[in-house]
Structures are given as structure tokens and as C-alpha cells.
C-alpha positions in Angstrom: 16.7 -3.5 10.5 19.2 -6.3 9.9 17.7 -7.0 6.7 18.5 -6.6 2.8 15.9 -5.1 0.9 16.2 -5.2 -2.7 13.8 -3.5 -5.2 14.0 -4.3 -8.7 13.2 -1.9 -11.5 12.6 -4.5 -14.1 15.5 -3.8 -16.0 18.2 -6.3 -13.8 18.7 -3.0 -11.6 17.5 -2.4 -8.4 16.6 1.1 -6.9 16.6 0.3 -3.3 19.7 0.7 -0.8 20.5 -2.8 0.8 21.2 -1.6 4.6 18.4 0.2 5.9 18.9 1.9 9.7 16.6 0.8 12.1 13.2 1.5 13.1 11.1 0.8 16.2 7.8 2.0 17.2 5.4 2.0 20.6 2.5 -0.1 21.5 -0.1 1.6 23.6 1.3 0.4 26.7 4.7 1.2 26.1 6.4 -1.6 24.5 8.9 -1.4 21.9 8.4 -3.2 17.8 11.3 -3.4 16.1 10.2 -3.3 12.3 11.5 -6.3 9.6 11.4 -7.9 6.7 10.4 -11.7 6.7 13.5 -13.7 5.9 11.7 -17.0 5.4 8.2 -18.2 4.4 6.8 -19.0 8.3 8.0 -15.2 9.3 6.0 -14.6 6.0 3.2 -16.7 6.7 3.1 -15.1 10.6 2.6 -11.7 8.9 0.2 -12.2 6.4 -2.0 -14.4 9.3 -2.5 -10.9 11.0 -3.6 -9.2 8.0 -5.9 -12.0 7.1 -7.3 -11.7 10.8 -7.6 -8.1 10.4 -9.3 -8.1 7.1 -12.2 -10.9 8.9 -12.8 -8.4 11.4 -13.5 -5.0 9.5 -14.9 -7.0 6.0 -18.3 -4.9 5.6 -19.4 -8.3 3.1 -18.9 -11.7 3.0 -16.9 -11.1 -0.4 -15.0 -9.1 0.9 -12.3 -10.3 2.3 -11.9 -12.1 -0.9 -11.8 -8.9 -2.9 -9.0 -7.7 -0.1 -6.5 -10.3 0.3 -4.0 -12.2 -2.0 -3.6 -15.7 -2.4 -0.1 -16.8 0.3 1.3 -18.5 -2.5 1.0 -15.2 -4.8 2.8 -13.0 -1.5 5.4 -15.5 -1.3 5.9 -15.1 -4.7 5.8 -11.4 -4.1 8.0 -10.9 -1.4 10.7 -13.5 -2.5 10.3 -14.1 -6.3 11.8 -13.2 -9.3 8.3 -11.4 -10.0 8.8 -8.7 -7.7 5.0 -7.1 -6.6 5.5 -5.6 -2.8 7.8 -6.5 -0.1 5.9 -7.1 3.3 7.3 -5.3 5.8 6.2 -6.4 9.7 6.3 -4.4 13.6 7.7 -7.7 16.0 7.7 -7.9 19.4 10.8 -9.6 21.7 9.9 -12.9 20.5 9.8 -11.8 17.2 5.5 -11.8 16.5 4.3 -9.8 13.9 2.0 -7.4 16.0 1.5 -5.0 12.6 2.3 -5.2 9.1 1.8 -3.7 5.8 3.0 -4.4 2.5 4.8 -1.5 0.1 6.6 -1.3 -2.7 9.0 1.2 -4.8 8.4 1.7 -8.3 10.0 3.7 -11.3 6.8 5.8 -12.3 7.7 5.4 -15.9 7.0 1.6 -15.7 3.3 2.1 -15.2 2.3 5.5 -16.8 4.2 6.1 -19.8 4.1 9.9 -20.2 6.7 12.4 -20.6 6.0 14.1 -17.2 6.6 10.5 -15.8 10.4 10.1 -17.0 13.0 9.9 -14.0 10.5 10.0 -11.7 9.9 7.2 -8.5 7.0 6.6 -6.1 6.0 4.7 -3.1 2.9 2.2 -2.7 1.6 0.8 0.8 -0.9 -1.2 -0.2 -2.4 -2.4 3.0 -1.9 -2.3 6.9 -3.6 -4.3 9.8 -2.6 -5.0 13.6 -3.4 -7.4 16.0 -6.1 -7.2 19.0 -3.5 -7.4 21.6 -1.8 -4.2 20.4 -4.9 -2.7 19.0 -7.3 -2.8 22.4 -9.6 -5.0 20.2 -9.3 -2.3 17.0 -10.0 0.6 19.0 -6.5 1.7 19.1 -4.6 2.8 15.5 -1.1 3.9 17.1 0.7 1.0 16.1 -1.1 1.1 12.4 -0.5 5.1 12.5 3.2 4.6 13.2 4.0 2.3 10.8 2.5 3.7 8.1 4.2 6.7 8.9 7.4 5.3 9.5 7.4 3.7 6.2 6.0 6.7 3.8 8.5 9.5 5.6 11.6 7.5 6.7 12.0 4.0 5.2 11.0 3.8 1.9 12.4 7.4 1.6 15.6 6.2 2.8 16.1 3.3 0.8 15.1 5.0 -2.5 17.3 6.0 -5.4 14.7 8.8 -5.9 15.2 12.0 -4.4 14.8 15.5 -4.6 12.4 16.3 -7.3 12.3 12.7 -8.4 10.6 11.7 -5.3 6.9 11.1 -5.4 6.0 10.7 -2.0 3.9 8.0 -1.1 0.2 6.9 -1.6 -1.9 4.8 0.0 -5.7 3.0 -0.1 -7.8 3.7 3.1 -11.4 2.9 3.5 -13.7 6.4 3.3 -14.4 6.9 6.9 -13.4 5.1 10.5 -10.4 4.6 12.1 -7.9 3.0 9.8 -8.6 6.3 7.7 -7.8 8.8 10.8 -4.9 6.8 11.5 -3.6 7.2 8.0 -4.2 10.8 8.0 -2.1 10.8 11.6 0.3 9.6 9.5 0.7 13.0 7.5 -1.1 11.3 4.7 -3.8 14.3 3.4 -6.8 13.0 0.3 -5.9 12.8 -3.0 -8.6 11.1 -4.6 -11.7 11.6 -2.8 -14.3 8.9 -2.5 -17.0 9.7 -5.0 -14.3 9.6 -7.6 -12.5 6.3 -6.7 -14.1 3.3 -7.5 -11.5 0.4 -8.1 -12.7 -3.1 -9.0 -12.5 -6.0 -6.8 -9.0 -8.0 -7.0 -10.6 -11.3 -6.8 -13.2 -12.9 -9.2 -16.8 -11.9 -7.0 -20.4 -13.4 -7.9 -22.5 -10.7 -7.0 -22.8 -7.5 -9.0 -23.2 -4.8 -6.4 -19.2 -6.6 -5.3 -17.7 -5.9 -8.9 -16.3 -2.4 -8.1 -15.4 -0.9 -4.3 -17.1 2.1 -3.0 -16.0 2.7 0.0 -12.5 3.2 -0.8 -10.4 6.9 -0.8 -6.6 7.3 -2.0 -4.7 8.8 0.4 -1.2 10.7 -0.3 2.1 12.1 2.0 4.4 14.3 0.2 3.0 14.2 -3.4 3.8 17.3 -5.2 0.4 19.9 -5.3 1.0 19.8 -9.0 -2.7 18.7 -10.2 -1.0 16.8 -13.3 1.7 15.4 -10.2 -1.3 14.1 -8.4 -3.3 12.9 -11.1 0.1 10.9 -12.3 1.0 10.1 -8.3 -3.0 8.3 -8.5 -3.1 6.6 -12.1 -0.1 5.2 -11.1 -1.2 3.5 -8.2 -4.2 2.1 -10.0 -2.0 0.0 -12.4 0.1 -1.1 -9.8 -2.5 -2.2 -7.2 -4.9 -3.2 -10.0 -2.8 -5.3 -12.3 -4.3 -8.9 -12.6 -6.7 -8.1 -15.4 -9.2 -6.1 -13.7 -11.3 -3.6 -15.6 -9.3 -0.4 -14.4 -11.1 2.1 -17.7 -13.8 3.5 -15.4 -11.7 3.8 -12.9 -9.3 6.0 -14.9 -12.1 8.0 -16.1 -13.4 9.1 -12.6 -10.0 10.1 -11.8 -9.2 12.3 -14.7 -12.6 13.8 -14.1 -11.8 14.5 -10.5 -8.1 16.2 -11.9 -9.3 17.7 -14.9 -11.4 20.2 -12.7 -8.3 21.3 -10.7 -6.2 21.4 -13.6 -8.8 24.4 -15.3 -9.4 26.0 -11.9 
């Protein structure tokens, strides 16, 4: 990859090698993406432009794309800050253009769900994905989006983890309930974890209308978490602080999920 990744753990640590090998994936037609890590704020700012493009085209309202994207300034802040929240990882072509990107992150489990079953244990976020028309056939092609995610969740973000073995959480991901960005996540070797009429997360951004307050159109996705029902329900929780962290009314959430779990935990 050519790039140093480093992945605090909040504690002046980091838990993240710094020399990652190097991954490529194919476009439709055959060309090669080498995958990277903005070094600078316009390779940053190239990125996030095609997930801001993506998001425009699939929004389903016109809050929505306000309840899906955050701020450049906060993803600068992200990526390069002191404040670590996800690093934004990007597919290039030749000329180095993001063609597909998603953001992920590594995270001591322990930090966000402070349970016993948590301790020593690490997990993977990707917390969104999009791709560009050009490599997408106008969003009716998900290879490149497939690949990357799964390129990320089984190689990369395995790789560069201190986690491993038993430690090793897999990975988890958001996907919308049905369509194509969900069949190219489950390509991916991502199976359901949360199914849909039990995930309802609030919006991320301040929305005016009611019915916008919480998404329901959303399923939490998962590739290599333990069948452990008490694994998963940890593996999910998790996810929710992490994605949902910026005051948002996450209780009902919670609720649904442990609801969902409980079931499978007394079956």
C-alpha cells in the first residue's frame, strides 16, 4: 500500500501494524485499483466527493443525505486528527482517482461495551462504501464496491490488527435492507446479523421532519463474527456506539437489538 496506518486505542497505543502489503482489485472491464490511504486533505477531499456523489444518487429523501454523510471538516478531523473516528480508505486508478472508497475503523471492544465478555477482545467497522458511475456502469455494477469491502473485512483490517485468534471479532457493516449495495455486501462473505425489523438507528444529523428521526431501511451486516448469540449481540451493540456517537438517542435502538438476541440466546 505504501502507506502508514496507525490506529489508536485511546490509551497513547496503537493496535494497527504500520506497513500493510498491498492490495488491488478489478473494474468490470478489467482495469487494475490499487487501494490507499489519503496522505493529504485534496486526496481526502477526492474521496469523500465520490461518496457524497454516491449518497445523492441512492438518497430515498431529501434528508437523507444529510442523515448519511459527515461534515469534510469532521473526516478530516477523522482521518488525520488527534480524535481518531475512521480512517478512509480509497480504490485509485493510474492517475491516482478515487474510483471506490469506504471508511473503517479498528476498535478495542472494551472501549465501547464495557462487559466482562468484552475484555481483550477487537473488532472491525466499515461504516460506508460508494463507487463512481464510470466503474459502476451507472450503479448497476457492485464488483468494485463488492471487492473492497471484502478486501478490507478478510485481508486488510485483519492484517493490520493486533487482534487475532479468539480476539478477533470479525467485521460488521451497515447496508441498506434490500438492492444492490446489500447483495454486494453479502458477495462480500458478509451474512445478517441484525435483521431489519430490529435495527432502527437514529439519523446522524439534526432532521426536521419526524418520520426522518430514526432509519428504517437499514440491516447490520457481519463477516466472521463468532455464532455465539452473546458474541453477536456484543459484535452489534458495539457498532451502535461507535457509528452512533454524537449524542443521538441510541436506547431504543439497544432495546430492539437485545430483543432480537435475547430470543436466540433462550432457543
Amino acid at each position: 500500500m505504501g502507506v502508514e496506518i496507525k490506529i489508536p486505542d485511546g490509551k497513547g497505543r496503537y493496535i494497527a501494524n504500520h506497513n500493510p502489503g498491498s492490495r488491488a482489485i478489478r473494474t468490470p472491464d478489467g482495469t487494475r485499483l490499487s487501494i490507499s490511504v489519503p496522505q493529504n486533505f485534496d486526496e481526502l477531499r477526492s474521496a469523500w466527493k465520490v461518496l457524497e456523489d454516491y449518497t445523492g444518487r441512492v438518497a430515498l429523501n431529501p434528508e437523507s443525505k444529510l442523515q448519511d454523510l459527515d461534515d469534510i471538516r469532521k473526516v478530516r478531523e477523522y482521518h488525520f486528527g488527534k480524535n481518531f473516528g475512521y480512517v478512509v480508505f480509497s480504490a485509485v486508478d493510474g492517475e491516482n482517482r478515487p474510483q471506490a472508497m469506504a471508511t473503517a475503523e479498528i476498535v478495542p471492544v472494551r472501549s465501547l461495551v464495557d462487559r466482562k465478555i468484552a475484555r481483550g477482545k477487537g473488532i472491525s467497522f466499515i461504516y460506508q462504501g460508494a463507487h463512481t458511475p464510470g466503474v459502476s456502469q451507472n450503479d448497476t455494477n457492485f464488483s468494485v464496491f463488492s471487492q473492497l469491502y471484502k478486501v478490507l473485512s478478510g485481508e486488510l483490517l485483519p492484517e493490520i490488527s493486533k487482534y487475532k485468534g479468539d480476539k478477533w471479532l470479525g467485521a460488521i457493516a451497515e447496508s441498506r435492507s434490500s438492492g444492490p449495495e446489500l447483495e454486494a455486501i453479502l458477495n462480500a462473505g458478509f451474512e445478517e446479523i441484525v435483521p431489519n425489523e430490529f435495527y432502527r438507528p437514529p439519523a446522524v444529523q439534526k432532521v426536521r421532519r419526524r418520520e426522518n428521526q430514526f432509519t428504517t431501511d437499514l440491516i447490520l451486516l457481519g463477516r466472521g463474527i463468532p455464532k455465539d448469540p452473546k458474541l453477536r449481540e456484543l459484535a452489534a451493540e458495539a457498532y451502535v456506539r461507535a457509528a452512533y456517537c454524537e449524542g443521538q438517542n441510541i436506547n431504543p435502538t439497544l432495546r430492539a437489538i437485545n430483543q432480537y438476541f435475547s430470543a436466540r440466546k433462550s432457543s
